[in-house]
Amino acid sequence: MAGTSTTLALVGGTHRTVPLELRERLAFSAEQAADALAQFRDRFPGREAVLLSTCNRVEFYAAGENDQPAPTAGELVAFLAERRGIDPARLGPVLSRQNDNAVVHHLFSVAAGLDSMVLGEPQILGQVKQAWALAQEHGTSGPLTAAMFQSALRTAKRVATETGLGRERTSIPSVAVADFAAGVFERFDDKRVLLLGAGKMAAETLRYLRAAGAREVTVLNRTASRAVELAARLGARPGSFTELVAELAAADLVVSTTGADEPVVSLETYQRLESRRNGRPLVVLDLAVPRDFDSRIGGRPGVWLYSVDDLAAACDANRRSRQREMPAALAIVDEETLRFMADMHHRTTAPVIEQLRAGWSETGAAELERLFRRLPDLAETERNEIRQAFERYAAKLLHPPLASLRNESRSGPPHGLVEALRRLFQLGE
Amino acid sequence: MNWAVMTSFLSGISIVCFAASYAVALGCEASRLLFRSGVRGMVMVGFAAAGLVAHTLFLLWRAVTVSAVPLSSPFDWYLLVAWLLAAGYLWLALANPRTPVGLFLLPVVLALTGAATLASDRPFLQSPAAQAWARIHGSFNLAFSVCVTLGAVAGLMWLIQAGRLSRKQAPTLGFRMPSLERLAQVTHRMLGIAAWTAVAGFVSGIVLNAVKLPESVPWNDPVVFRMGLVVVWLVVADCIVLATRRRPAGDRIAAWLSVASLVILAGSMAWGLLGASRHGLPAGAAVREGVMCEEATT
């Protein structure tokens, strides 16, 4: 064997390749993932593995060295199928299989959010960290996966800081609050928020408003008991729908998600209450379909009315903006993959380098010993000088072959050079 | 560094030095619209700070060598207004690095620096009794000019932000405006302060005119007319703002009035630079007929 060899393998599926029904069956809970890793450790001793399972992807990363290479893709598919009780013949065709630098490139892209359903979303990075931590906890993460996941985290950080990817929001509630409501209001702790209806997006929007500082929230619903229940769940004050006009006059920000077929607030209704607002601006996030507010209200001075379509268009624009950052992000992933693979290849030369160093050091020490016996009158400082000169000489002689090994590692495992060094310096296996 | 080297260094600082620094900072601000950069913020603040240091040293050197303390000549007055606005810009750029306030403020700083090169650097000559009133008059005029500029910048930013929100566009990266609420607060406050400091400046000017007789400016001098016009405009604008404050369109009206105030002030200053006036001249001196004539009287 010319040197040590490293293998990396990946088997997995994402929202793009695996149908939802199969993805649901393939997904691992934290407990199931822990069991799977323990099983892997017993079945493939000496190998490393990390299992990443989210709602959009299940990916099994494996690594091995020398006479304990990473399991083959077929073995990994069979392992996953067995753990989740799925027919391997059904699972095999939908899972992608990758090896070595393709594995590294994929992991780096995943960690940076480049492979996510929402491009650049940051949650995946936390999930990658958790998956690695679980593998460490169960003893299936070793030096190879540790180096690979550390590099993945560094790559994700670089993509986040050096490109605009992930900075612009892409969900309707976050865009509604951070890009529009915060464009009108400086602060939310002194504003009155009115929640109309109990649509799904209301709670999510309110979460962002709370994070922005909103404290005073009133919930109105046609069904009073529903308003009370929702208000209790959201930590808000329930109100009566009959007080709609008064509440609108007092509100600074309205989030509307009723299921009404007709507009809940007509232009005439708004014009009647307009004078009671004392000129205060009003932000309306009309997230209902069909809309709850007459669109002509948006033309009134001091009113900032946004419908779901308006917000969705802003989200799309932000997504396109993220797409424009893709080339820069991919360039970082490519660069980090090359760097990691070069380090990995160079790592395989470590035993040869160690042998070479040890051999030269041993020879040097023997020669020094003989020299000092012949010159017994040398002072300790003189002996140290001579020792240091020997060390410098050995280091200078070693530098060119080590530099050649490092250069060669950039284009792949330097097996040829390692073999040449073994033969030239008669190093053992 | 010995004194000779230091004086040689200080005397070598020219208007071009700090104007060029501000221009580079403005270029950096403008580049926000074109591309993202991790180092732009540092370069921008670095050049603005370097410009401000050079600007400060230039004013100090003039104060030491030609006894041209701030406000003592039209040249120094323009440079002091520019200095205050540049200092304000630097503070805002450090406090709100994502807000492109320099895009609006630095052109005014550069315009004032340019105006200084056209203005006379000959000190206003007043009797000792008039000098205190002259300083009060100059200080109030300085304050209202700075307030009008800051109010107009906030008003213009309000109009741009409101336009973006009306078009339902998400903000672009690196070009995030403050909220309408904050901009409206600044606009209202600056317009209010500008109006009343302008009145104080005009009244102190009348007192100064009475004190420094017979060097006084005739009541039909263009400077009296144009400054009176600016003061009346600012007071009327502030009254309109107060009257419409509780109306839905109140903030928009205040924003437009602030921008219009700066346009009127700039027009008044241009008139002052190019027109004939006895403002700031000693008794017996020839009437100022624009820049060329002013030079001819020295």
PDB file of N, CA, C and O in Angstrom, chain B residues 154-191:
ATOM      1  N   ALA B 154     -33.815  64.683   6.326  1.00  0.00           N
ATOM      2  CA  ALA B 154     -34.798  63.749   6.905  1.00  0.00           C
ATOM      3  C   ALA B 154     -36.074  63.741   6.078  1.00  0.00           C
ATOM      4  O   ALA B 154     -36.669  62.683   5.836  1.00  0.00           O
ATOM      5  N   GLY B 155     -36.507  64.921   5.612  1.00  0.00           N
ATOM      6  CA  GLY B 155     -37.724  65.005   4.802  1.00  0.00           C
ATOM      7  C   GLY B 155     -37.578  64.260   3.484  1.00  0.00           C
ATOM      8  O   GLY B 155     -38.473  63.525   3.061  1.00  0.00           O
ATOM      9  N   LEU B 156     -36.417  64.443   2.852  1.00  0.00           N
ATOM     10  CA  LEU B 156     -36.183  63.753   1.574  1.00  0.00           C
ATOM     11  C   LEU B 156     -36.159  62.233   1.787  1.00  0.00           C
ATOM     12  O   LEU B 156     -36.730  61.471   0.993  1.00  0.00           O
ATOM     13  N   MET B 157     -35.519  61.818   2.882  1.00  0.00           N
ATOM     14  CA  MET B 157     -35.485  60.377   3.178  1.00  0.00           C
ATOM     15  C   MET B 157     -36.891  59.861   3.476  1.00  0.00           C
ATOM     16  O   MET B 157     -37.254  58.751   3.100  1.00  0.00           O
ATOM     17  N   TRP B 158     -37.709  60.698   4.125  1.00  0.00           N
ATOM     18  CA  TRP B 158     -39.099  60.298   4.395  1.00  0.00           C
ATOM     19  C   TRP B 158     -39.827  60.064   3.067  1.00  0.00           C
ATOM     20  O   TRP B 158     -40.526  59.057   2.906  1.00  0.00           O
ATOM     21  N   LEU B 159     -39.652  60.988   2.132  1.00  0.00           N
ATOM     22  CA  LEU B 159     -40.359  60.860   0.845  1.00  0.00           C
ATOM     23  C   LEU B 159     -39.896  59.612   0.085  1.00  0.00           C
ATOM     24  O   LEU B 159     -40.709  58.908  -0.523  1.00  0.00           O
ATOM     25  N   ILE B 160     -38.603  59.329   0.140  1.00  0.00           N
ATOM     26  CA  ILE B 160     -38.088  58.141  -0.556  1.00  0.00           C
ATOM     27  C   ILE B 160     -38.615  56.869   0.114  1.00  0.00           C
ATOM     28  O   ILE B 160     -39.065  55.937  -0.552  1.00  0.00           O
ATOM     29  N   GLN B 161     -38.578  56.848   1.443  1.00  0.00           N
ATOM     30  CA  GLN B 161     -39.059  55.664   2.186  1.00  0.00           C
ATOM     31  C   GLN B 161     -40.556  55.472   1.953  1.00  0.00           C
ATOM     32  O   GLN B 161     -41.016  54.346   1.738  1.00  0.00           O
ATOM     33  N   ALA B 162     -41.316  56.581   1.974  1.00  0.00           N
ATOM     34  CA  ALA B 162     -42.760  56.480   1.742  1.00  0.00           C
ATOM     35  C   ALA B 162     -43.027  55.981   0.317  1.00  0.00           C
ATOM     36  O   ALA B 162     -43.944  55.187   0.094  1.00  0.00           O
ATOM     37  N   GLY B 163     -42.217  56.428  -0.630  1.00  0.00           N
ATOM     38  CA  GLY B 163     -42.374  55.962  -2.018  1.00  0.00           C
ATOM     39  C   GLY B 163     -42.142  54.468  -2.104  1.00  0.00           C
ATOM     40  O   GLY B 163     -42.892  53.743  -2.764  1.00  0.00           O
ATOM     41  N   ARG B 164     -41.129  53.992  -1.409  1.00  0.00           N
ATOM     42  CA  ARG B 164     -40.820  52.556  -1.421  1.00  0.00           C
ATOM     43  C   ARG B 164     -41.967  51.756  -0.793  1.00  0.00           C
ATOM     44  O   ARG B 164     -42.415  50.747  -1.340  1.00  0.00           O
ATOM     45  N   LEU B 165     -42.482  52.270   0.322  1.00  0.00           N
ATOM     46  CA  LEU B 165     -43.581  51.556   0.996  1.00  0.00           C
ATOM     47  C   LEU B 165     -44.862  51.608   0.166  1.00  0.00           C
ATOM     48  O   LEU B 165     -45.632  50.657   0.154  1.00  0.00           O
ATOM     49  N   SER B 166     -45.098  52.713  -0.536  1.00  0.00           N
ATOM     50  CA  SER B 166     -46.284  52.813  -1.396  1.00  0.00           C
ATOM     51  C   SER B 166     -46.190  51.853  -2.572  1.00  0.00           C
ATOM     52  O   SER B 166     -47.190  51.287  -2.992  1.00  0.00           O
ATOM     53  N   ARG B 167     -44.980  51.711  -3.099  1.00  0.00           N
ATOM     54  CA  ARG B 167     -44.798  50.780  -4.237  1.00  0.00           C
ATOM     55  C   ARG B 167     -44.725  49.331  -3.753  1.00  0.00           C
ATOM     56  O   ARG B 167     -44.590  48.427  -4.548  1.00  0.00           O
ATOM     57  N   LYS B 168     -44.779  49.152  -2.448  1.00  0.00           N
ATOM     58  CA  LYS B 168     -44.773  47.820  -1.812  1.00  0.00           C
ATOM     59  C   LYS B 168     -43.510  47.041  -2.152  1.00  0.00           C
ATOM     60  O   LYS B 168     -43.556  45.851  -2.444  1.00  0.00           O
ATOM     61  N   GLN B 169     -42.383  47.758  -2.148  1.00  0.00           N
ATOM     62  CA  GLN B 169     -41.095  47.116  -2.432  1.00  0.00           C
ATOM     63  C   GLN B 169     -40.350  46.859  -1.128  1.00  0.00           C
ATOM     64  O   GLN B 169     -40.323  47.731  -0.252  1.00  0.00           O
ATOM     65  N   ALA B 170     -39.724  45.686  -1.042  1.00  0.00           N
ATOM     66  CA  ALA B 170     -38.885  45.401   0.125  1.00  0.00           C
ATOM     67  C   ALA B 170     -37.611  46.240   0.010  1.00  0.00           C
ATOM     68  O   ALA B 170     -37.197  46.562  -1.102  1.00  0.00           O
ATOM     69  N   PRO B 171     -37.008  46.629   1.144  1.00  0.00           N
ATOM     70  CA  PRO B 171     -35.780  47.449   1.061  1.00  0.00           C
ATOM     71  C   PRO B 171     -34.636  46.661   0.439  1.00  0.00           C
ATOM     72  O   PRO B 171     -34.566  45.443   0.586  1.00  0.00           O
ATOM     73  N   THR B 172     -33.760  47.373  -0.270  1.00  0.00           N
ATOM     74  CA  THR B 172     -32.613  46.688  -0.865  1.00  0.00           C
ATOM     75  C   THR B 172     -31.488  46.621   0.157  1.00  0.00           C
ATOM     76  O   THR B 172     -31.377  47.485   1.024  1.00  0.00           O
ATOM     77  N   LEU B 173     -30.656  45.588   0.013  1.00  0.00           N
ATOM     78  CA  LEU B 173     -29.546  45.397   0.954  1.00  0.00           C
ATOM     79  C   LEU B 173     -28.611  46.594   0.911  1.00  0.00           C
ATOM     80  O   LEU B 173     -28.291  47.096  -0.154  1.00  0.00           O
ATOM     81  N   GLY B 174     -28.162  47.027   2.065  1.00  0.00           N
ATOM     82  CA  GLY B 174     -27.186  48.110   2.124  1.00  0.00           C
ATOM     83  C   GLY B 174     -27.797  49.482   1.916  1.00  0.00           C
ATOM     84  O   GLY B 174     -27.103  50.490   1.908  1.00  0.00           O
ATOM     85  N   PHE B 175     -29.123  49.548   1.703  1.00  0.00           N
ATOM     86  CA  PHE B 175     -29.769  50.842   1.473  1.00  0.00           C
ATOM     87  C   PHE B 175     -31.058  50.865   2.287  1.00  0.00           C
ATOM     88  O   PHE B 175     -32.149  50.941   1.753  1.00  0.00           O
ATOM     89  N   ARG B 176     -30.905  50.745   3.577  1.00  0.00           N
ATOM     90  CA  ARG B 176     -32.059  50.653   4.471  1.00  0.00           C
ATOM     91  C   ARG B 176     -32.298  52.013   5.116  1.00  0.00           C
ATOM     92  O   ARG B 176     -31.434  52.522   5.828  1.00  0.00           O
ATOM     93  N   MET B 177     -33.466  52.580   4.835  1.00  0.00           N
ATOM     94  CA  MET B 177     -33.806  53.897   5.387  1.00  0.00           C
ATOM     95  C   MET B 177     -34.352  53.741   6.807  1.00  0.00           C
ATOM     96  O   MET B 177     -34.936  52.708   7.134  1.00  0.00           O
ATOM     97  N   PRO B 178     -34.232  54.786   7.626  1.00  0.00           N
ATOM     98  CA  PRO B 178     -34.886  54.738   8.938  1.00  0.00           C
ATOM     99  C   PRO B 178     -36.407  54.697   8.739  1.00  0.00           C
ATOM    100  O   PRO B 178     -36.907  54.951   7.647  1.00  0.00           O
ATOM    101  N   SER B 179     -37.130  54.411   9.822  1.00  0.00           N
ATOM    102  CA  SER B 179     -38.589  54.326   9.713  1.00  0.00           C
ATOM    103  C   SER B 179     -39.189  55.710   9.451  1.00  0.00           C
ATOM    104  O   SER B 179     -38.581  56.742   9.772  1.00  0.00           O
ATOM    105  N   LEU B 180     -40.409  55.706   8.915  1.00  0.00           N
ATOM    106  CA  LEU B 180     -41.102  56.978   8.677  1.00  0.00           C
ATOM    107  C   LEU B 180     -41.314  57.719   9.995  1.00  0.00           C
ATOM    108  O   LEU B 180     -41.228  58.946  10.041  1.00  0.00           O
ATOM    109  N   GLU B 181     -41.582  56.955  11.053  1.00  0.00           N
ATOM    110  CA  GLU B 181     -41.831  57.566  12.361  1.00  0.00           C
ATOM    111  C   GLU B 181     -40.615  58.377  12.823  1.00  0.00           C
ATOM    112  O   GLU B 181     -40.740  59.540  13.222  1.00  0.00           O
ATOM    113  N   ARG B 182     -39.421  57.779  12.722  1.00  0.00           N
ATOM    114  CA  ARG B 182     -38.201  58.461  13.145  1.00  0.00           C
ATOM    115  C   ARG B 182     -37.914  59.672  12.243  1.00  0.00           C
ATOM    116  O   ARG B 182     -37.595  60.765  12.728  1.00  0.00           O
ATOM    117  N   LEU B 183     -38.072  59.487  10.938  1.00  0.00           N
ATOM    118  CA  LEU B 183     -37.780  60.575   9.999  1.00  0.00           C
ATOM    119  C   LEU B 183     -38.744  61.741  10.203  1.00  0.00           C
ATOM    120  O   LEU B 183     -38.339  62.915  10.137  1.00  0.00           O
ATOM    121  N   ALA B 184     -40.020  61.405  10.478  1.00  0.00           N
ATOM    122  CA  ALA B 184     -41.003  62.475  10.705  1.00  0.00           C
ATOM    123  C   ALA B 184     -40.658  63.247  11.974  1.00  0.00           C
ATOM    124  O   ALA B 184     -40.754  64.485  12.000  1.00  0.00           O
ATOM    125  N   GLN B 185     -40.216  62.536  13.008  1.00  0.00           N
ATOM    126  CA  GLN B 185     -39.827  63.209  14.260  1.00  0.00           C
ATOM    127  C   GLN B 185     -38.711  64.218  13.997  1.00  0.00           C
ATOM    128  O   GLN B 185     -38.757  65.363  14.435  1.00  0.00           O
ATOM    129  N   VAL B 186     -37.683  63.760  13.250  1.00  0.00           N
ATOM    130  CA  VAL B 186     -36.531  64.638  12.975  1.00  0.00           C
ATOM    131  C   VAL B 186     -36.983  65.829  12.132  1.00  0.00           C
ATOM    132  O   VAL B 186     -36.621  66.988  12.412  1.00  0.00           O
ATOM    133  N   THR B 187     -37.812  65.568  11.123  1.00  0.00           N
ATOM    134  CA  THR B 187     -38.270  66.646  10.238  1.00  0.00           C
ATOM    135  C   THR B 187     -39.019  67.714  11.044  1.00  0.00           C
ATOM    136  O   THR B 187     -38.728  68.913  10.924  1.00  0.00           O
ATOM    137  N   HIS B 188     -39.977  67.268  11.849  1.00  0.00           N
ATOM    138  CA  HIS B 188     -40.783  68.214  12.640  1.00  0.00           C
ATOM    139  C   HIS B 188     -39.894  69.027  13.575  1.00  0.00           C
ATOM    140  O   HIS B 188     -39.999  70.247  13.653  1.00  0.00           O
ATOM    141  N   ARG B 189     -38.988  68.307  14.277  1.00  0.00           N
ATOM    142  CA  ARG B 189     -38.146  68.969  15.269  1.00  0.00           C
ATOM    143  C   ARG B 189     -37.220  69.994  14.601  1.00  0.00           C
ATOM    144  O   ARG B 189     -37.094  71.122  15.060  1.00  0.00           O
ATOM    145  N   MET B 190     -36.586  69.588  13.516  1.00  0.00           N
ATOM    146  CA  MET B 190     -35.609  70.466  12.857  1.00  0.00           C
ATOM    147  C   MET B 190     -36.288  71.703  12.273  1.00  0.00           C
ATOM    148  O   MET B 190     -35.765  72.813  12.369  1.00  0.00           O
ATOM    149  N   LEU B 191     -37.485  71.490  11.688  1.00  0.00           N
ATOM    150  CA  LEU B 191     -38.188  72.630  11.092  1.00  0.00           C
ATOM    151  C   LEU B 191     -38.599  73.623  12.188  1.00  0.00           C
ATOM    152  O   LEU B 191     -38.477  74.848  12.005  1.00  0.00           O
TER     153      LEU B 191
END
